[in-house]
CSV table of C-alpha atoms in Angstrom, one decimal:
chain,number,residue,atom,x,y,z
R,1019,UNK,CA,62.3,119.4,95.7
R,1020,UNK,CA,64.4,119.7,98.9
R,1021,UNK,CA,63.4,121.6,101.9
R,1022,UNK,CA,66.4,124.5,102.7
R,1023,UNK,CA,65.3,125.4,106.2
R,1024,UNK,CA,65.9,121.4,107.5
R,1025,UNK,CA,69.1,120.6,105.3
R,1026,UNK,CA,72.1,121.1,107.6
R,1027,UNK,CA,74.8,123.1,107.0
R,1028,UNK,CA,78.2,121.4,105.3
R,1029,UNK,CA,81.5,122.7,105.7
R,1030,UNK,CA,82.3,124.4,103.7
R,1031,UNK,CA,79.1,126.7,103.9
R,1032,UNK,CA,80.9,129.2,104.5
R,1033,UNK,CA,83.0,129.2,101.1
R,1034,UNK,CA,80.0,129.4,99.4
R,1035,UNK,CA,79.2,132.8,97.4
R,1036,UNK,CA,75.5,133.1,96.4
R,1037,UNK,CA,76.2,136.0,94.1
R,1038,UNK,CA,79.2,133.5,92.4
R,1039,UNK,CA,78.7,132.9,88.7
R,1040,UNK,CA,79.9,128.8,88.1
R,1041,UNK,CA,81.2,129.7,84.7
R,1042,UNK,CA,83.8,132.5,85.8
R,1043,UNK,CA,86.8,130.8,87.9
R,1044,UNK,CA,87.5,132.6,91.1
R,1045,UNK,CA,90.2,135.2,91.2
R,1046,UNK,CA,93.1,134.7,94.0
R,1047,UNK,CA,93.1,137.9,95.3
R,1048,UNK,CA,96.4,139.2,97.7
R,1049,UNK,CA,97.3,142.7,99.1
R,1050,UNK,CA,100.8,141.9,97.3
R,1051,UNK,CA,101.1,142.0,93.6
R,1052,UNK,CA,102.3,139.2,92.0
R,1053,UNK,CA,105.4,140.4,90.7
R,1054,UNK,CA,106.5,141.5,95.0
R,1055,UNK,CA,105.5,137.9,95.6
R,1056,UNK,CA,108.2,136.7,92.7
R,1057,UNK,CA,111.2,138.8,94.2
R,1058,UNK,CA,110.1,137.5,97.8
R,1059,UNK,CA,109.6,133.7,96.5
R,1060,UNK,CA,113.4,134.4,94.3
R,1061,UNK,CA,115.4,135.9,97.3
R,1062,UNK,CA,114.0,133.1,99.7
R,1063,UNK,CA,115.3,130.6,97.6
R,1064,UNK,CA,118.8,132.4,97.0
R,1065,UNK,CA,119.0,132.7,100.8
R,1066,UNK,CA,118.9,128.7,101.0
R,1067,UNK,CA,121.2,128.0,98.4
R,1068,UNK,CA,123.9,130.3,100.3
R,1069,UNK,CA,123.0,128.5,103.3
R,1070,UNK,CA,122.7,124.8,102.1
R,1071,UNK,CA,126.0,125.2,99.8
R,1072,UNK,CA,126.9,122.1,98.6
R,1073,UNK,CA,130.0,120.9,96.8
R,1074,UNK,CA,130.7,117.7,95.1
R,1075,UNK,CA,133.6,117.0,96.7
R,1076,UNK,CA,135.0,118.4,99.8
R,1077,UNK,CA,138.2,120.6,99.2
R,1078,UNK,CA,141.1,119.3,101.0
R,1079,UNK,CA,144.5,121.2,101.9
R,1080,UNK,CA,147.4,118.6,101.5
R,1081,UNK,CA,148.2,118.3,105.1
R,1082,UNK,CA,144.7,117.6,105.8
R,1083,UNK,CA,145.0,114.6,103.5
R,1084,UNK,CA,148.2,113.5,104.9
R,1085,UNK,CA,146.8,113.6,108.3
R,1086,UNK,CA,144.0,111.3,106.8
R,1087,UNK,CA,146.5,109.1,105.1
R,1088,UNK,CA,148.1,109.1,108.1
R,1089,UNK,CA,145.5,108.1,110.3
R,1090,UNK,CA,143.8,105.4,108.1
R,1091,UNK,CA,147.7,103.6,108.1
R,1092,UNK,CA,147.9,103.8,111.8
R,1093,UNK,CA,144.3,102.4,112.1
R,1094,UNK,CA,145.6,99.3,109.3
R,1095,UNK,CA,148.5,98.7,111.2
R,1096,UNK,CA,146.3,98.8,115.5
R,1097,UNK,CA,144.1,96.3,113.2
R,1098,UNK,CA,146.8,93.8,111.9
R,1099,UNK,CA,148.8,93.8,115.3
R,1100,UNK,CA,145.5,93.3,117.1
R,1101,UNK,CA,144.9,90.8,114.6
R,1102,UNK,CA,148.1,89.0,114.9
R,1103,UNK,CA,147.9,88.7,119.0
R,1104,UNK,CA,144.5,87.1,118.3
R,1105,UNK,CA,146.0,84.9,116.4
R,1106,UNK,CA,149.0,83.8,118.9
R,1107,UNK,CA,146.5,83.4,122.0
């Protein structure tokens, strides 16, 4: 039989309910009812799916793509004449 006044205290001492039946599970007990805690959990969620809005593709205007167009032909071309003078030196 072990001696109680010379065992040292664990951690979770503290946790420990002497009253607390092993056969009946704790109940999580909040000052909220669970249903509050829903509506709060479900509007915290909405409120980052407006925030982090993501689309498959990005929605371009036309000019926005010519510009693009645009720029990737000028960059083509600086790369080919750059290319080129390389090539005479």
């Amino acid at each position: 039989m072990m001696d109680t006044k010379n065992q040292k205290p664990t951690p979770n001492d503290h946790l420990q309910d002497e009253t607390h039946n092993d056969n009946k599970p704790l109940a999580i007990t909040t000052k909220i009812p669970t249903n509050d805690l829903h509506d709060v959990a479900i509007s915290e969620l909405v409120k980052l799916l407006r925030l982090f809005k993501f689309k498959s593709k990005p929605q371009f205007r036309a000019e926005d793509k010519r510009k693009m167009v645009d720029e990737r032909e000028r960059r083509i071309e600086e790369e080919r004449e750059e290319g080129e003078e390389r090539a005479r030196a």
